[in-house]
Each structure stands twice: as structure tokens, then as C-alpha cells.
XYZ file of N, CA and C in Angstrom:
705
model
N -12.265 16.413 -9.741
C -11.679 15.248 -10.097
C -10.568 15.488 -10.932
N -10.597 16.538 -11.624
C -9.263 16.659 -12.593
C -8.099 16.739 -11.398
N -8.006 17.537 -10.270
C -7.073 18.329 -9.346
C -6.651 16.811 -8.738
N -7.559 15.286 -8.836
C -6.912 14.394 -8.149
C -6.284 13.399 -9.019
N -6.476 13.659 -10.113
C -5.961 12.867 -11.380
C -4.912 13.437 -11.880
N -4.448 14.739 -11.609
C -3.168 15.395 -11.719
C -2.513 15.117 -10.183
N -2.488 15.102 -9.758
C -1.972 14.662 -8.414
C -1.450 13.433 -7.964
N -2.471 12.361 -9.177
C -1.796 11.164 -9.250
C -0.981 10.671 -9.649
N -0.371 9.188 -9.641
C 0.635 8.848 -10.843
C 0.239 8.558 -11.893
N 1.157 8.560 -13.265
C 0.721 8.932 -14.186
C 0.036 7.524 -14.777
N 0.082 6.433 -14.202
C -1.044 5.152 -14.407
C -2.372 5.609 -14.346
N -2.685 6.920 -13.534
C -4.265 6.818 -13.228
C -4.442 7.502 -14.775
N -3.662 8.303 -15.570
C -4.571 8.609 -16.492
C -4.349 7.455 -17.816
N -4.167 6.139 -17.727
C -4.286 5.303 -18.357
C -4.985 4.411 -17.819
N -5.817 4.727 -17.184
C -6.552 3.631 -16.675
C -8.051 4.070 -17.696
N -9.035 2.724 -17.733
C -9.869 2.675 -18.492
C -11.043 3.625 -17.907
N -11.854 3.583 -19.073
C -13.239 4.597 -18.508
C -13.882 3.756 -17.238
N -13.937 2.762 -17.094
C -14.589 1.994 -15.729
C -13.824 2.285 -14.614
N -12.519 1.536 -15.214
C -11.528 2.101 -13.623
C -11.271 3.561 -13.051
N -11.154 4.453 -13.905
C -11.286 5.469 -13.710
C -12.541 6.602 -13.228
N -13.889 5.901 -13.447
C -14.904 6.207 -12.822
C -14.693 5.263 -10.940
N -14.462 4.205 -10.876
C -14.066 3.965 -9.497
C -13.299 4.588 -9.048
N -11.961 4.863 -9.578
C -11.095 5.303 -9.119
C -11.490 6.654 -8.284
N -12.298 7.760 -9.058
C -12.923 9.188 -8.922
C -13.413 9.351 -7.366
N -14.591 7.629 -7.727
C -14.950 7.755 -6.037
C -14.658 7.518 -5.276
N -13.545 6.525 -4.961
C -12.933 6.225 -4.018
C -11.690 7.062 -3.648
N -11.119 7.594 -4.674
C -10.637 9.263 -3.805
C -11.358 10.706 -3.410
N -12.391 10.492 -4.105
C -13.019 11.727 -3.487
C -13.189 10.830 -1.897
N -13.915 10.106 -2.120
C -14.431 9.198 -0.464
C -13.204 10.187 0.181
N -12.034 9.673 0.301
C -10.612 9.432 0.916
C -10.596 11.425 1.609
N -10.781 11.826 0.222
C -11.005 13.509 0.623
C -11.646 13.967 1.855
N -12.642 13.726 0.991
C -14.014 14.153 1.848
C -14.562 13.601 3.166
N -14.041 12.318 3.412
C -14.631 11.427 4.596
C -13.487 11.214 5.636
N -12.534 11.563 5.211
C -11.156 11.589 6.223
C -10.900 11.996 7.070
N -10.522 12.100 8.682
C -10.070 13.472 9.132
C -8.440 13.194 9.143
N -8.371 14.508 8.072
C -6.633 14.728 8.045
C -6.160 15.381 8.777
N -5.110 15.453 9.602
C -4.294 15.952 10.762
C -3.029 15.805 10.448
N -2.189 17.401 10.343
C -0.861 17.912 10.810
C -0.182 17.810 12.062
N 1.079 17.076 12.167
C 1.516 17.316 13.076
C 2.966 18.501 13.318
N 3.469 18.739 14.359
C 4.478 19.801 14.749
C 3.648 21.241 13.629
N 2.738 21.657 14.433
C 1.970 22.741 13.545
C 1.911 22.919 12.030
N 1.906 21.870 11.466
C 2.100 21.595 10.356
C 0.742 21.768 9.365
N 0.122 22.890 8.610
C -1.489 22.517 8.445
C -1.291 21.549 6.860
N -2.555 20.866 7.059
C -2.333 20.212 6.057
C -2.950 20.640 4.938
N -2.532 20.546 3.971
C -3.034 21.943 2.392
C -3.774 20.284 1.462
N -4.351 21.315 0.717
C -5.175 20.641 -0.452
C -4.000 19.665 -1.245
N -2.781 19.869 -1.670
C -1.930 19.211 -2.624
C -1.760 18.080 -1.678
N -1.494 18.327 -0.085
C -0.917 16.926 0.253
C -2.642 15.900 0.396
N -3.591 16.647 0.723
C -5.070 15.771 0.819
C -5.087 14.944 -1.043
N -4.908 15.856 -1.552
C -5.546 15.118 -2.838
C -3.808 14.124 -3.622
N -2.722 14.540 -3.215
C -1.601 13.582 -3.472
C -2.239 11.935 -2.893
N -1.975 12.162 -1.400
C -2.363 11.340 -0.669
C -3.473 10.333 -1.267
N -4.547 10.674 -1.495
C -5.845 10.396 -1.864
C -6.083 9.883 -3.359
N -5.235 10.312 -3.870
C -4.638 10.142 -5.907
C -4.020 9.358 -5.978
N -3.301 8.286 -5.400
C -2.278 7.576 -5.133
C -2.879 6.546 -4.450
N -3.329 6.648 -3.203
C -4.059 5.212 -2.611
C -5.643 4.676 -3.527
N -6.273 5.732 -4.047
C -7.332 5.354 -4.599
C -6.665 4.294 -6.044
N -5.636 4.162 -6.619
C -5.083 3.475 -7.550
C -5.451 1.994 -7.044
N -5.157 2.115 -6.032
C -4.766 0.498 -5.448
C -6.406 -0.026 -5.833
N -7.580 0.689 -5.305
C -8.759 0.723 -5.254
C -9.653 0.480 -6.871
N -8.699 0.845 -7.772
C -9.461 1.262 -8.891
C -9.893 -0.066 -9.309
N -9.736 -0.905 -8.906
C -10.483 -2.672 -9.569
C -11.658 -2.509 -8.334
N -11.888 -2.393 -7.117
C -12.778 -2.534 -6.269
C -14.221 -1.689 -6.611
N -15.380 -2.053 -6.714
C -16.354 -1.439 -6.825
C -16.940 -0.685 -5.169
N -17.388 0.820 -5.962
C -17.566 1.537 -4.927
C -18.376 1.046 -3.338
N -19.490 0.047 -3.472
C -19.947 -0.504 -2.810
C -19.587 -1.152 -1.679
N -18.034 -1.740 -2.017
C -17.316 -2.715 -1.564
C -16.691 -1.362 -0.313
N -16.640 -0.503 -0.747
C -15.758 0.516 0.152
C -14.548 0.053 0.650
N -13.465 -0.296 -0.122
C -12.500 -1.053 0.769
C -11.626 0.156 1.215
N -11.841 1.250 1.438
C -11.032 1.979 2.156
C -11.703 2.424 3.556
N -13.396 1.784 3.836
C -13.682 2.099 5.200
C -13.536 2.388 6.512
N -12.106 1.161 6.514
C -11.648 1.776 7.816
C -10.431 2.176 8.205
N -9.989 3.626 6.766
C -9.752 4.424 6.805
C -10.058 5.869 7.168
N -9.977 5.925 9.052
C -10.776 6.993 9.296
C -9.937 8.351 9.632
N -8.594 7.861 9.744
C -7.674 9.288 9.938
C -6.337 8.858 9.275
N -5.756 10.234 8.971
C -4.292 10.016 8.039
C -3.711 11.478 8.934
N -2.574 11.079 9.098
C -1.794 12.154 10.033
C -0.706 12.345 9.295
N -0.116 13.610 8.852
C 0.583 13.942 7.905
C 1.656 14.884 8.947
N 3.229 13.994 9.100
C 3.807 14.446 9.479
C 4.894 15.365 8.431
N 5.767 16.014 8.980
C 6.236 16.827 7.997
C 7.862 16.218 7.726
N 8.232 15.096 8.788
C 9.427 14.654 8.223
C 9.515 13.249 8.944
N 10.187 12.342 8.579
C 10.384 11.239 9.666
C 9.403 11.263 10.802
N 9.398 10.110 11.045
C 8.020 9.642 12.238
C 9.179 8.539 12.924
N 8.530 9.032 14.275
C 9.709 8.576 15.276
C 9.028 7.436 16.460
N 8.916 6.394 16.397
C 8.097 5.401 17.247
C 9.376 4.834 18.410
N 8.229 5.087 19.498
C 9.075 3.993 20.591
C 8.200 2.951 21.364
N 7.349 2.479 20.873
C 6.401 1.595 20.642
C 7.562 0.093 20.856
N 7.014 -0.048 22.194
C 7.356 -1.569 22.540
C 7.436 -2.545 21.194
N 8.593 -3.447 20.742
C 8.206 -3.817 19.721
C 9.932 -5.283 19.869
N 9.733 -6.353 19.305
C 10.605 -7.388 19.502
C 12.214 -7.014 18.955
N 12.834 -7.350 19.478
C 14.048 -6.658 19.526
C 14.694 -7.549 18.552
N 16.563 -7.452 18.723
C 17.317 -7.740 17.341
C 17.536 -9.767 17.398
N 17.178 -10.177 19.053
C 17.478 -11.500 19.104
C 16.013 -11.544 19.872
N 15.928 -13.122 19.475
C 14.408 -13.759 20.057
C 14.438 -13.900 21.677
N 12.754 -13.228 21.605
C 12.634 -13.158 23.327
C 12.692 -11.796 23.683
N 13.852 -11.208 22.945
C 13.991 -9.446 23.624
C 12.960 -8.681 22.942
N 12.646 -7.901 23.904
C 11.908 -6.823 23.165
C 12.580 -5.254 23.524
N 12.291 -4.539 22.726
C 13.621 -3.034 22.635
C 12.603 -1.711 22.596
N 12.561 -0.562 22.729
C 11.967 0.352 23.241
C 12.220 1.753 22.146
N 13.981 1.159 21.156
C 14.727 1.993 21.169
C 14.161 3.274 20.146
N 14.466 4.273 20.166
C 13.819 5.107 18.727
C 13.843 4.397 17.304
N 12.353 4.107 16.429
C 12.160 3.789 15.320
C 11.784 4.852 14.502
N 12.541 4.433 13.375
C 12.164 5.874 12.038
C 11.699 4.897 10.980
N 10.449 5.989 11.305
C 9.537 5.176 9.966
C 8.880 6.557 8.756
N 8.828 5.664 7.537
C 8.097 7.267 6.713
C 6.763 6.835 6.826
N 6.141 5.466 7.354
C 4.639 5.626 7.386
C 4.164 4.266 8.640
N 3.168 4.325 8.662
C 2.724 3.293 9.501
C 1.302 3.380 9.046
N 0.303 1.991 9.601
C -1.159 1.738 9.284
C -1.332 1.097 10.711
N -2.434 1.703 11.429
C -3.150 1.196 12.620
C -3.857 0.082 12.120
N -4.034 -1.113 12.865
C -5.123 -1.935 12.937
C -5.956 -1.289 12.886
N -7.302 -2.281 12.476
C -8.765 -1.642 12.206
C -8.976 -0.167 12.084
N -9.933 0.270 12.716
C -9.987 1.982 12.372
C -8.746 2.863 12.677
N -7.463 2.487 13.303
C -6.458 3.009 13.353
C -5.816 3.672 12.370
N -5.285 4.878 13.206
C -4.501 6.074 11.714
C -3.189 5.485 10.767
N -3.783 6.176 9.775
C -2.455 5.874 9.046
C -1.342 7.294 9.093
N -0.187 6.935 9.515
C 1.116 8.100 9.527
C 1.404 8.033 8.279
N 1.615 9.293 7.932
C 2.333 9.500 6.318
C 3.939 10.662 6.912
N 5.103 10.486 6.487
C 6.116 11.250 6.569
C 5.629 11.921 4.888
N 5.415 13.370 4.724
C 5.262 14.527 4.073
C 6.498 14.216 2.978
N 7.625 14.418 3.279
C 8.398 14.216 2.612
C 8.933 13.333 1.590
N 8.818 11.922 2.544
C 8.810 10.803 1.445
C 7.723 10.458 0.545
N 6.475 10.957 1.056
C 5.567 10.968 -0.119
C 5.577 11.285 -1.527
N 6.301 12.768 -1.394
C 6.737 13.424 -2.436
C 8.030 12.923 -2.932
N 8.590 12.281 -2.546
C 9.861 11.453 -2.801
C 9.562 10.482 -3.826
N 9.292 9.213 -3.251
C 8.509 8.272 -3.853
C 7.490 8.666 -4.884
N 6.242 9.563 -5.175
C 5.881 10.173 -6.037
C 6.681 10.629 -6.978
N 7.506 11.341 -7.255
C 8.423 11.606 -8.080
C 9.550 10.480 -8.596
N 9.990 9.953 -7.889
C 10.572 8.569 -8.108
C 9.934 7.450 -8.525
N 8.815 6.818 -9.158
C 8.053 5.425 -9.348
C 8.906 4.620 -9.571
N 10.238 4.746 -10.731
C 11.114 3.918 -10.886
C 12.173 3.259 -9.598
N 12.030 3.906 -8.528
C 12.551 2.804 -7.393
C 12.260 1.896 -6.814
N 10.204 1.691 -7.144
C 9.464 1.007 -6.996
C 9.407 0.937 -5.375
N 9.046 2.269 -4.866
C 8.766 2.235 -3.515
C 8.099 3.511 -3.146
N 7.031 3.094 -2.699
C 5.725 4.211 -2.311
C 5.056 4.251 -0.893
N 5.248 5.141 -0.073
C 4.827 4.948 1.095
C 3.222 4.951 0.993
N 2.349 5.650 0.426
C 1.155 5.419 0.093
C 0.916 4.242 0.179
N 1.319 3.798 -1.336
C 0.845 2.492 -1.557
C 0.741 1.151 -0.452
N 2.371 1.232 0.303
C 2.710 0.586 1.271
C 1.560 0.460 2.405
N 0.784 1.544 2.711
C 0.518 1.768 3.948
C -1.205 1.553 3.817
N -1.561 1.740 2.744
C -2.732 1.576 2.498
C -3.183 0.097 1.961
N -2.255 -0.684 1.741
C -1.865 -2.050 1.354
C -2.036 -2.964 2.088
N -1.529 -2.486 3.637
C -1.672 -2.412 4.962
C -3.374 -2.680 5.443
N -3.857 -1.800 5.107
C -5.584 -1.515 5.403
C -6.340 -2.431 4.785
N -5.980 -2.810 3.621
C -6.626 -4.015 2.595
C -6.295 -5.005 3.533
N -5.450 -5.373 3.270
C -4.561 -6.852 4.158
C -5.794 -6.926 5.413
N -5.814 -5.998 6.461
C -6.143 -5.809 7.425
C -8.057 -5.945 7.210
N -8.575 -5.773 6.145
C -10.037 -6.149 5.721
C -10.531 -7.376 6.556
N -9.893 -8.199 6.415
C -10.170 -8.989 7.274
C -10.523 -9.350 8.887
N -10.015 -8.573 9.155
C -9.323 -8.526 11.041
C -8.389 -8.940 11.087
N -7.083 -8.947 10.679
C -5.999 -9.456 10.468
C -4.918 -9.341 9.105
N -3.955 -8.613 10.058
C -3.117 -7.877 8.921
C -1.750 -9.179 9.102
N -1.976 -9.968 7.791
C -1.073 -11.446 8.002
C -0.909 -11.413 6.584
N -0.820 -10.502 5.841
C -0.060 -10.568 4.374
C -0.917 -11.227 3.806
N -2.113 -11.806 4.104
C -3.530 -12.464 3.044
C -4.777 -11.502 3.115
N -4.485 -10.715 2.338
C -5.953 -9.956 1.996
C -7.248 -10.865 1.479
N -8.475 -10.680 2.237
C -9.274 -11.380 1.767
C -9.558 -11.833 0.698
N -10.052 -12.978 0.413
C -9.825 -14.393 -0.805
C -11.866 -14.583 -0.942
N -11.746 -14.494 -2.238
C -13.069 -15.049 -2.318
C -13.454 -16.791 -1.953
N -12.580 -17.478 -2.253
C -12.971 -18.559 -1.679
C -11.073 -19.294 -1.530
N -11.944 -20.762 -0.614
C -10.755 -21.599 -0.055
C -10.252 -22.047 -1.462
N -9.999 -22.223 -2.492
C -8.570 -22.271 -3.155
C -7.874 -21.170 -4.071
N -8.695 -19.956 -3.873
C -7.952 -18.796 -3.687
C -6.558 -18.714 -2.207
N -7.562 -19.110 -1.150
C -6.794 -18.802 -0.321
C -5.506 -19.370 -0.378
N -5.650 -20.932 -0.997
C -4.446 -21.977 -0.892
C -3.396 -21.399 -1.715
N -3.609 -20.563 -2.725
C -2.917 -20.566 -4.323
C -2.454 -19.100 -3.475
N -2.610 -18.490 -2.363
C -2.002 -17.407 -2.594
C -1.008 -17.461 -1.316
N -1.797 -18.860 -0.244
C -0.347 -19.136 0.827
C 0.753 -19.714 0.291
N 0.600 -20.646 -0.817
C 1.511 -21.255 -1.349
C 2.443 -20.339 -2.439
N 1.591 -19.502 -2.947
C 3.225 -18.658 -3.681
C 3.542 -17.498 -3.355
N 2.586 -16.776 -1.798
C 3.356 -15.611 -1.172
C 4.468 -16.372 -0.113
N 3.652 -17.447 0.100
C 4.528 -18.001 1.597
C 5.835 -18.824 1.072
N 5.973 -19.089 -0.307
C 6.992 -19.550 -0.656
C 7.985 -18.466 -0.957
N 7.786 -17.547 -1.447
C 8.616 -16.580 -2.102
C 9.147 -15.298 -0.830
N 7.943 -15.257 0.311
C 8.233 -14.884 1.627
C 9.836 -15.744 1.809
N 9.468 -16.976 2.502
C 10.303 -17.987 2.865
C 11.680 -17.800 2.274
N 11.561 -17.490 0.874
C 13.208 -17.310 -0.410
C 13.545 -16.140 0.007
N 12.890 -14.935 0.042
C 13.372 -13.874 0.460
C 13.939 -13.956 1.840
N 13.218 -14.332 2.817
C 13.674 -14.485 4.147
C 15.205 -15.222 4.586
N 15.492 -16.040 3.778
C 16.677 -17.111 3.960
C 17.790 -15.828 2.569
N 17.292 -15.641 1.860
C 18.102 -14.951 1.093
C 18.947 -13.343 1.818
N 17.883 -12.580 2.151
C 17.698 -11.527 3.146
C 18.026 -10.532 2.292
N 18.341 -10.130 1.361
C 18.848 -9.248 0.186
C 19.301 -9.677 -1.260
N 18.518 -8.048 -2.132
C 18.957 -8.507 -3.523
C 17.589 -9.097 -4.120
N 17.970 -9.236 -5.681
C 16.749 -8.906 -6.148
C 15.978 -8.195 -6.089
N 14.751 -8.221 -7.088
C 13.637 -7.182 -6.968
C 12.927 -6.761 -5.948
N 12.742 -7.665 -4.803
C 12.054 -7.300 -3.683
C 12.584 -6.714 -2.744
N 12.871 -5.606 -2.077
C 13.683 -5.134 -1.105
C 13.471 -6.077 0.121
N 14.632 -5.851 1.168
C 14.984 -6.738 2.307
C 14.235 -6.809 3.085
N 13.226 -5.576 3.288
C 12.023 -5.172 3.775
C 11.105 -5.803 4.121
N 11.124 -6.151 3.052
C 9.448 -7.562 2.657
C 10.033 -8.778 3.265
N 11.087 -9.016 3.824
C 11.364 -10.802 4.431
C 11.042 -10.350 6.365
N 10.683 -8.950 6.661
C 10.109 -8.825 8.322
C 9.081 -9.452 8.579
N 8.127 -9.545 7.586
C 7.189 -10.495 8.010
C 5.985 -10.257 6.751
N 4.735 -11.438 6.580
C 3.881 -11.665 5.497
C 3.625 -10.703 5.153
N 2.569 -9.661 6.034
C 2.257 -8.612 6.090
C 3.069 -7.605 5.157
N 4.420 -7.391 5.785
C 5.483 -6.641 4.712
C 5.932 -6.689 3.348
N 5.776 -8.456 3.648
C 5.918 -9.138 1.693
C 4.664 -8.733 0.930
N 3.465 -8.508 1.881
C 2.455 -8.044 0.677
C 2.606 -6.718 0.378
N 2.887 -5.816 1.245
C 2.618 -4.205 1.370
C 4.054 -3.884 -0.022
N 5.342 -4.329 0.237
C 6.365 -3.924 -0.659
C 6.530 -4.838 -1.775
N 5.714 -6.055 -2.212
C 5.171 -6.419 -3.473
C 3.989 -5.496 -3.814
N 3.361 -4.787 -3.165
C 2.223 -3.969 -3.521
C 3.053 -3.277 -4.364
N 3.969 -2.093 -3.516
C 4.724 -1.299 -4.164
C 5.435 -1.524 -5.507
N 5.664 -2.455 -5.604
C 6.357 -3.104 -6.999
C 4.927 -3.419 -8.148
N 4.220 -3.511 -7.910
C 2.742 -4.193 -8.639
C 2.692 -2.801 -9.503
N 2.442 -1.384 -8.744
C 2.131 -0.134 -9.191
C 3.023 0.225 -9.649
N 4.158 0.250 -9.056
C 5.268 1.110 -9.847
C 6.119 0.688 -10.610
N 6.918 -0.810 -10.723
C 7.492 -1.564 -11.540
C 6.694 -2.705 -12.267
N 5.225 -2.723 -12.863
C 4.760 -4.094 -12.604
C 5.121 -4.469 -13.539
N 6.163 -4.443 -14.527
C 6.630 -5.062 -15.966
C 7.130 -5.839 -15.236
N 8.419 -5.219 -14.400
C 9.541 -5.793 -13.985
C 9.086 -7.072 -13.043
N 7.952 -6.586 -12.204
C 7.294 -7.649 -11.104
C 6.384 -8.824 -11.953
N 6.118 -8.586 -13.213
C 5.349 -9.645 -14.060
C 7.058 -10.631 -14.476
N 7.586 -10.147 -15.108
C 8.809 -10.554 -15.935
C 9.517 -11.740 -14.337
N 9.871 -11.104 -13.162
C 10.799 -11.449 -12.500
C 10.047 -12.416 -11.784
N 8.543 -12.163 -11.608
C 7.939 -12.954 -10.401
C 6.543 -13.250 -10.779
N 6.666 -13.861 -11.816
C 5.113 -13.632 -12.410
C 3.912 -14.407 -11.590
N 4.130 -15.362 -10.584
C 3.123 -15.917 -10.242
C 2.393 -14.979 -8.827
N 3.782 -14.362 -8.074
C 3.093 -13.110 -7.224
C 2.480 -12.233 -7.902
N 3.145 -11.600 -9.576
C 2.105 -10.452 -10.165
C 0.572 -11.527 -10.420
N 0.754 -12.666 -10.493
C -0.796 -12.906 -11.267
C -1.770 -13.011 -10.077
N -1.344 -13.259 -8.854
C -2.047 -13.529 -7.108
C -2.369 -11.820 -6.835
N -1.421 -10.953 -6.939
C -1.946 -9.319 -6.784
C -3.091 -9.091 -8.102
N -2.709 -9.447 -9.244
C -3.685 -8.856 -10.409
C -4.915 -9.734 -10.698
N -5.317 -10.512 -9.701
C -6.383 -11.222 -9.286
C -7.052 -11.077 -7.842
N -6.442 -9.923 -7.483
C -6.800 -8.952 -5.983
C -7.494 -8.220 -6.128
N -6.210 -7.022 -7.255
C -6.735 -5.582 -7.256
C -7.583 -5.325 -8.499
N -7.365 -6.842 -9.370
C -8.288 -6.716 -10.545
C -7.997 -5.883 -11.420
N -6.941 -5.682 -11.187
C -5.869 -5.110 -12.636
C -4.907 -5.545 -13.026
N -4.641 -4.928 -14.222
C -3.321 -5.623 -15.020
C -2.505 -4.476 -15.314
N -1.666 -3.663 -14.216
C -0.521 -2.051 -14.814
C 0.364 -2.638 -15.862
N 0.484 -4.506 -15.943
C 1.410 -4.064 -16.413
C 1.245 -4.002 -18.069
N -0.158 -4.185 -18.174
C -0.556 -3.942 -19.911
C -0.893 -2.652 -19.745
N -0.411 -1.288 -18.777
C -0.895 -0.303 -19.194
C 0.411 0.704 -19.251
N 1.705 -0.337 -18.702
C 3.044 0.863 -18.464
C 3.403 1.219 -19.601
């Protein structure tokens, strides 16, 4: 357990005893239950497994172990550098598709699909939380979003009222970012889709929680309710 705590972000050491206990279960499950693979003849080291699992488990510290929020994470593939995808995707103009090389730091497959991570980016993000960017938080947020069967930027909500509040808050702020294009606290990539907006704001929630709370209080409140955590109070 101590290795997992040391491999995680500083916020892990400020969790309550109850949160720490949940965190330990989720992190250990990822290390022991997931299929870890390396590409380009790169062996997956213990450090890699612990670093990824320790960061991912912070997202789940508010979830009871019985809910098993990462149950669809079955495979994690570590790349030594940038991930290049040639899958067909929407092009720069409406109605156009492209298969030109797409360079990524990570990718989360739908359902039980694998998570792909660029190890260099994982290390860099872990060392510089002040940037508000963390590829592990981002890709595991997608997996939480997908727990209800659709990666749409709204993770499972407890009731109709919560869904309406989420839609109002995140829908309004997503459209605002899409109109603006760039600038402000949330980086432009969040305007790609509602799913990316949720993942990008999750990165901020765990790396720069005070800034997010002060700049976008309603977004922070919705994330706090979903993750059952208040990281700004720990910052």
C-alpha cells in the first residue's frame, strides 16, 4: 500500500481515513486485476502499474468498493511515446471524414475496451499538476462516464433532478467554451464534445481544485457531488 501511496499525487496523502481505505481497494484492484501490456517491446514495470493505478484510484476514493467503478477497465496498454491512431473520424468540415494520423497521449475504449496511455505524458503530467492536465485522470474519467453504457459527458446520476442539474450546468458551460474556442480555465480540447468536456474538467477538479471552485463554482459542485469528494478543502 505504501508504494501505491508514494506513486500517487500529493492529494492522496491528504485523504481522510475512510477515503484512504477506499482508495487502497480501488488501486490494488487495478494493479492485480487488470491486464497490463507494453508496446514496442517495452516491458511494463511495477513503477508504471503503481503510478497509473495510484492516480486513477484518486478518482474513485469517494466510491464504495462494492460499486466497483472501474469494473470495465480490463486492459491497460502502455506506449513509450505518443500514440498514433489512423481510425476514421470526422474531418475538419461537416460531412467529411479523415484517416490522417492522429497523435494522442491516451485513449479509452468503450465498454470493456482497453485504456491506452503514453508513458512519457503520464510522467510529465504527474510531475506538473499545476498545468491542470493529467492523462490518467482524463482517460479514467471517460470510463466512469461510460458506466451507464454511453460516453456522453454525463456519468451515472442518482435521479432525474440530478440529471437535469448536470445537463443544465455542463451543457451551458460546454456551449460557452465551444463558442469561445479557447481561453479561460478549461482548455479548448474540452469543446470537442460533452464527453471531453467532462474529462477535461475532471482533470482540473483533481489538479487545480481551488481554481475550478473559484472560477466555475457550479461545475465544481456537480463534480464534487459525483465524485463524493471536495478536493479544494484538501488543497
